[in-house]
One Martini backbone bead per residue (centre of mass of N, CA, C, O) as a GRO file, in nm:
protein
  279
    1MET     BB    1 -17.237   9.248  11.934
    2VAL     BB    2 -17.213   9.484  11.738
    3THR     BB    3 -16.975   9.408  11.549
    4PRO     BB    4 -17.085   9.141  11.425
    5ILE     BB    5 -17.336   9.265  11.296
    6VAL     BB    6 -17.198   9.476  11.119
    7THR     BB    7 -17.005   9.287  10.968
    8ALA     BB    8 -17.217   9.101  10.840
    9GLU     BB    9 -17.379   9.320  10.682
   10VAL     BB   10 -17.144   9.443  10.523
   11THR     BB   11 -17.043   9.188  10.385
   12SER     BB   12 -17.308   9.125  10.241
   13ALA     BB   13 -17.328   9.393  10.080
   14ILE     BB   14 -17.056   9.357   9.924
   15LEU     BB   15 -17.127   9.087   9.786
   16GLN     BB   16 -17.366   9.216   9.626
   17GLU     BB   17 -17.187   9.501   9.624
   18SER     BB   18 -16.874   9.627   9.593
   19ARG     BB   19 -16.941   9.945   9.626
   20MET     BB   20 -17.059   9.964   9.923
   21GLY     BB   21 -16.809  10.020  10.093
   22ALA     BB   22 -16.757  10.305   9.981
   23SER     BB   23 -17.038  10.419  10.058
   24LEU     BB   24 -17.011  10.383  10.369
   25LEU     BB   25 -16.760  10.554  10.402
   26ARG     BB   26 -16.881  10.816  10.283
   27LEU     BB   27 -17.114  10.847  10.482
   28HIS     BB   28 -16.929  10.909  10.720
   29PHE     BB   29 -16.798  11.158  10.601
   30LEU     BB   30 -17.058  11.324  10.557
   31ASP     BB   31 -17.125  11.321  10.867
   32CYS     BB   32 -16.812  11.397  10.988
   33PHE     BB   33 -16.884  11.708  10.982
   34GLY     BB   34 -17.064  11.573  11.215
   35CYS     BB   35 -17.113  11.299  11.430
   36ASP     BB   36 -17.488  11.262  11.421
   37ALA     BB   37 -17.672  11.136  11.181
   38SER     BB   38 -17.798  11.367  10.997
   39VAL     BB   39 -17.775  11.232  10.705
   40LEU     BB   40 -18.029  11.022  10.762
   41LEU     BB   41 -18.244  11.228  10.741
   42ASP     BB   42 -18.551  11.281  10.641
   43ASP     BB   43 -18.775  11.440  10.484
   44THR     BB   44 -19.041  11.665  10.554
   45GLU     BB   45 -19.291  11.888  10.561
   46ASP     BB   46 -19.115  12.048  10.820
   47PHE     BB   47 -18.832  11.916  10.701
   48THR     BB   48 -18.486  11.977  10.610
   49GLY     BB   49 -18.229  11.806  10.520
   50GLU     BB   50 -17.917  11.671  10.365
   51LYS     BB   51 -17.996  11.502  10.094
   52SER     BB   52 -17.993  11.783   9.900
   53ALA     BB   53 -17.713  11.816   9.886
   54SER     BB   54 -17.470  11.840   9.652
   55GLN     BB   55 -17.288  11.582   9.787
   56ILE     BB   56 -17.560  11.383   9.823
   57SER     BB   57 -17.723  11.408   9.592
   58ASN     BB   58 -17.715  11.129   9.382
   59SER     BB   59 -17.470  10.969   9.576
   60ALA     BB   60 -17.566  10.871   9.827
   61ARG     BB   61 -17.522  10.556  10.003
   62GLY     BB   62 -17.651  10.292  10.234
   63PHE     BB   63 -17.912  10.336  10.403
   64ASP     BB   64 -18.024  10.042  10.405
   65VAL     BB   65 -17.793   9.917  10.567
   66ILE     BB   66 -17.834  10.081  10.822
   67ASP     BB   67 -18.121   9.986  10.871
   68THR     BB   68 -18.056   9.685  10.910
   69ILE     BB   69 -17.868   9.719  11.151
   70LYS     BB   70 -18.068   9.862  11.336
   71THR     BB   71 -18.277   9.637  11.349
   72GLN     BB   72 -18.091   9.425  11.477
   73LEU     BB   73 -18.013   9.595  11.733
   74GLU     BB   74 -18.304   9.642  11.843
   75LEU     BB   75 -18.351   9.339  11.902
   76GLN     BB   76 -18.102   9.307  12.108
   77CYS     BB   77 -18.070   9.646  12.194
   78PRO     BB   78 -18.274   9.865  12.285
   79GLY     BB   79 -18.167  10.196  12.282
   80VAL     BB   80 -17.828  10.188  12.255
   81VAL     BB   81 -17.754  10.222  11.946
   82SER     BB   82 -17.647  10.447  11.744
   83CYS     BB   83 -17.632  10.577  11.427
   84ALA     BB   84 -17.350  10.699  11.454
   85ASP     BB   85 -17.212  10.432  11.537
   86ILE     BB   86 -17.288  10.274  11.285
   87LEU     BB   87 -17.134  10.443  11.080
   88SER     BB   88 -16.854  10.395  11.203
   89ALA     BB   89 -16.856  10.080  11.198
   90ALA     BB   90 -16.915  10.048  10.890
   91ALA     BB   91 -16.659  10.182  10.788
   92GLN     BB   92 -16.457   9.989  10.916
   93ALA     BB   93 -16.571   9.725  10.794
   94SER     BB   94 -16.526   9.809  10.500
   95VAL     BB   95 -16.220   9.844  10.497
   96VAL     BB   96 -16.153   9.557  10.589
   97ALA     BB   97 -16.309   9.405  10.358
   98LEU     BB   98 -16.110   9.565  10.136
   99GLY     BB   99 -15.802   9.546  10.286
  100GLY     BB  100 -15.773   9.732  10.516
  101PRO     BB  101 -15.754   9.888  10.796
  102SER     BB  102 -15.770   9.894  11.140
  103TRP     BB  103 -15.978  10.017  11.417
  104SER     BB  104 -16.093  10.177  11.698
  105VAL     BB  105 -16.423  10.185  11.792
  106THR     BB  106 -16.611  10.421  11.930
  107PHE     BB  107 -16.861  10.455  12.173
  108GLY     BB  108 -17.146  10.694  12.258
  109ARG     BB  109 -17.298  10.823  12.062
  110ARG     BB  110 -17.534  11.058  11.950
  111ASP     BB  111 -17.828  11.181  11.813
  112SER     BB  112 -17.972  11.389  11.624
  113THR     BB  113 -18.277  11.599  11.571
  114THR     BB  114 -18.119  11.738  11.335
  115ALA     BB  115 -18.044  11.952  11.043
  116SER     BB  116 -17.810  12.102  10.783
  117LEU     BB  117 -17.807  12.210  10.469
  118SER     BB  118 -17.607  12.449  10.474
  119ALA     BB  119 -17.372  12.295  10.608
  120ALA     BB  120 -17.343  12.076  10.393
  121ASN     BB  121 -17.283  12.279  10.157
  122SER     BB  122 -17.024  12.420  10.309
  123ASP     BB  123 -16.842  12.173  10.436
  124ILE     BB  124 -16.825  11.996  10.193
  125PRO     BB  125 -16.609  11.901   9.982
  126LEU     BB  126 -16.517  11.960   9.657
  127PRO     BB  127 -16.412  11.845   9.340
  128THR     BB  128 -16.303  12.162   9.288
  129SER     BB  129 -16.093  12.179   9.490
  130SER     BB  130 -15.835  12.314   9.627
  131LEU     BB  131 -15.577  12.284   9.830
  132SER     BB  132 -15.656  12.523  10.014
  133ASP     BB  133 -15.945  12.430  10.055
  134LEU     BB  134 -15.881  12.158  10.190
  135ILE     BB  135 -15.715  12.261  10.423
  136SER     BB  136 -15.937  12.448  10.540
  137SER     BB  137 -16.168  12.246  10.573
  138PHE     BB  138 -16.014  12.053  10.770
  139ALA     BB  139 -15.918  12.265  10.978
  140SER     BB  140 -16.214  12.340  11.075
  141LYS     BB  141 -16.211  12.026  11.208
  142GLY     BB  142 -15.892  11.972  11.318
  143PHE     BB  143 -15.703  11.919  11.073
  144THR     BB  144 -15.436  11.835  10.922
  145THR     BB  145 -15.276  11.807  10.631
  146ASN     BB  146 -15.189  11.514  10.669
  147GLU     BB  147 -15.475  11.409  10.737
  148MET     BB  148 -15.605  11.489  10.472
  149VAL     BB  149 -15.433  11.306  10.289
  150ALA     BB  150 -15.512  11.043  10.426
  151LEU     BB  151 -15.826  11.066  10.390
  152SER     BB  152 -15.819  11.082  10.075
  153GLY     BB  153 -15.760  10.766  10.050
  154ALA     BB  154 -16.060  10.678  10.023
  155HIS     BB  155 -16.024  10.702   9.695
  156THR     BB  156 -15.931  10.389   9.658
  157THR     BB  157 -16.248  10.370   9.657
  158GLY     BB  158 -16.469  10.373   9.407
  159GLU     BB  159 -16.692  10.621   9.255
  160ALA     BB  160 -16.764  10.863   8.992
  161ARG     BB  161 -16.920  11.119   8.844
  162CYS     BB  162 -16.893  11.289   8.558
  163THR     BB  163 -16.976  11.574   8.671
  164ASN     BB  164 -16.709  11.568   8.876
  165PHE     BB  165 -16.475  11.539   8.610
  166ARG     BB  166 -16.507  11.690   8.337
  167ASP     BB  167 -16.331  11.944   8.364
  168HIS     BB  168 -16.066  11.792   8.415
  169LEU     BB  169 -16.073  11.634   8.143
  170TYR     BB  170 -16.116  11.898   7.929
  171ASN     BB  171 -15.967  12.174   8.097
  172GLU     BB  172 -15.700  12.028   8.192
  173ASN     BB  173 -15.334  11.956   8.230
  174ASN     BB  174 -15.315  11.762   8.504
  175ILE     BB  175 -15.343  11.513   8.280
  176ASP     BB  176 -15.319  11.228   8.135
  177PRO     BB  177 -15.393  11.180   7.810
  178SER     BB  178 -15.460  10.873   7.810
  179PHE     BB  179 -15.650  10.883   8.050
  180ALA     BB  180 -15.850  11.082   7.932
  181THR     BB  181 -15.927  10.916   7.682
  182SER     BB  182 -16.040  10.666   7.846
  183LEU     BB  183 -16.290  10.849   7.967
  184LYS     BB  184 -16.459  10.990   7.730
  185ALA     BB  185 -16.659  10.763   7.646
  186ASN     BB  186 -16.806  10.783   7.946
  187CYS     BB  187 -16.741  11.118   7.933
  188PRO     BB  188 -16.877  11.347   7.789
  189SER     BB  189 -16.900  11.693   7.737
  190SER     BB  190 -17.207  11.598   7.733
  191GLY     BB  191 -17.378  11.432   7.933
  192ASP     BB  192 -17.390  11.160   8.131
  193ASP     BB  193 -17.353  11.245   8.442
  194ASN     BB  194 -17.393  10.937   8.587
  195ASN     BB  195 -17.148  10.825   8.497
  196LEU     BB  196 -16.902  10.586   8.588
  197SER     BB  197 -16.580  10.605   8.763
  198PRO     BB  198 -16.295  10.518   8.893
  199LEU     BB  199 -16.084  10.652   9.142
  200ASP     BB  200 -15.911  10.395   9.080
  201ALA     BB  201 -15.737  10.111   8.950
  202SER     BB  202 -15.841   9.968   9.252
  203SER     BB  203 -16.160  10.019   9.354
  204LYS     BB  204 -16.226   9.728   9.513
  205ILE     BB  205 -15.984   9.818   9.693
  206PHE     BB  206 -15.774   9.876   9.981
  207ASP     BB  207 -15.514  10.099   9.899
  208ASN     BB  208 -15.229  10.293   9.743
  209ARG     BB  209 -15.299  10.364   9.439
  210TYR     BB  210 -15.395  10.654   9.444
  211TYR     BB  211 -15.109  10.786   9.474
  212ASN     BB  212 -14.988  10.674   9.213
  213ASP     BB  213 -15.190  10.808   9.028
  214LEU     BB  214 -15.112  11.097   9.098
  215ILE     BB  215 -14.815  11.078   9.002
  216ASN     BB  216 -14.946  10.997   8.700
  217GLN     BB  217 -15.196  11.181   8.642
  218ASN     BB  218 -15.471  10.985   8.754
  219GLY     BB  219 -15.671  11.180   8.862
  220LEU     BB  220 -16.009  11.220   8.859
  221LEU     BB  221 -16.013  11.459   9.041
  222HIS     BB  222 -15.922  11.768   9.100
  223SER     BB  223 -15.882  11.734   9.412
  224ASP     BB  224 -15.685  11.503   9.390
  225GLN     BB  225 -15.454  11.630   9.205
  226GLU     BB  226 -15.385  11.860   9.412
  227LEU     BB  227 -15.194  11.672   9.593
  228PHE     BB  228 -15.031  11.649   9.292
  229ASN     BB  229 -14.914  11.989   9.192
  230GLY     BB  230 -14.651  12.135   9.324
  231GLY     BB  231 -14.698  12.112   9.630
  232SER     BB  232 -14.698  12.051   9.982
  233THR     BB  233 -14.808  11.728   9.930
  234ASP     BB  234 -14.618  11.558   9.747
  235ALA     BB  235 -14.439  11.400   9.952
  236GLN     BB  236 -14.671  11.240  10.086
  237VAL     BB  237 -14.765  11.094   9.836
  238ARG     BB  238 -14.499  10.944   9.790
  239THR     BB  239 -14.496  10.792  10.055
  240TYR     BB  240 -14.767  10.638  10.012
  241GLY     BB  241 -14.687  10.506   9.735
  242SER     BB  242 -14.429  10.341   9.882
  243ASN     BB  243 -14.601  10.317  10.182
  244PRO     BB  244 -14.868  10.147  10.286
  245SER     BB  245 -14.825  10.130  10.597
  246ILE     BB  246 -14.830  10.435  10.648
  247PHE     BB  247 -15.106  10.490  10.538
  248PHE     BB  248 -15.266  10.301  10.719
  249ARG     BB  249 -15.186  10.431  10.985
  250ASP     BB  250 -15.285  10.724  10.922
  251PHE     BB  251 -15.576  10.658  10.850
  252ALA     BB  252 -15.664  10.526  11.116
  253SER     BB  253 -15.601  10.770  11.296
  254ALA     BB  254 -15.789  10.974  11.144
  255MET     BB  255 -16.055  10.813  11.188
  256VAL     BB  256 -16.069  10.839  11.490
  257LYS     BB  257 -16.084  11.148  11.485
  258MET     BB  258 -16.333  11.180  11.300
  259GLY     BB  259 -16.541  11.024  11.493
  260ASN     BB  260 -16.534  11.303  11.694
  261VAL     BB  261 -16.667  11.499  11.515
  262GLY     BB  262 -16.940  11.641  11.658
  263ALA     BB  263 -17.008  11.474  11.889
  264ILE     BB  264 -17.268  11.330  12.078
  265THR     BB  265 -17.309  11.343  12.432
  266GLY     BB  266 -17.458  11.218  12.695
  267GLN     BB  267 -17.773  11.400  12.716
  268ASN     BB  268 -17.758  11.453  12.433
  269GLY     BB  269 -17.983  11.394  12.231
  270GLU     BB  270 -18.023  11.059  12.086
  271ILE     BB  271 -18.176  10.735  12.031
  272ARG     BB  272 -18.266  10.615  11.756
  273VAL     BB  273 -18.498  10.395  11.617
  274ASN     BB  274 -18.492  10.564  11.348
  275CYS     BB  275 -18.258  10.692  11.131
  276ARG     BB  276 -18.474  10.879  10.953
  277ARG     BB  277 -18.586  10.971  11.246
  278ALA     BB  278 -18.700  11.124  11.496
  279ASN     BB  279 -18.859  11.043  11.798
   0.00000   0.00000   0.00000
């Protein structure tokens, strides 16, 4: 019952706005440097959540879709399905709807009753991250370098704000000049911080184009192009660029692993009635 409801709501949301699939996938990533639905908690007078973190504020989206799914599930089976499980299932449904691989979503996570703004600010990788930063950040959560490169392929769909790639565009050399020129009209050297550009050349579908863009020095973010910049991950980027089935396999496997990072189980945590606040 859970999967059909999630799939129907996610599909409907993507039909209304094609970018929403990428947003729901990213929401799961933002939460799953500790998969406990803490990212969903709203601030209150005496509680500061994670929504004002640097990589969440003004960029994370899809909260209303999660709310809709939660409402539907509470009508069918009150107090059974956690918000953390909904985030995980919505991410999988989004990838499938966009043409990507499927994987088995495990259920049984419970929701946190609190959140940590400082942890969100320190744990979530930045668009300015170096390759060593990315390797360390993912390793701290139990991921290998290969898994980090596979999970980075989530950037094959969605868009990024000008403020997150301006420096790469204007001040770095590992970017194709014609690609840089094509972006500058929409991302001037100052102002228009929230103007959006696609993360890869086929950003409305889930495929392996991201890796081929990196090979051609068409990575939008500094952190993206770091994966193919004369370093230890170049060979894996080439493999994924030429073998989409290998990328899909590795991405699905890494997503299963990511869904268990920091998960709350057993009698810990709770099943929130409203994903935006603790019970």
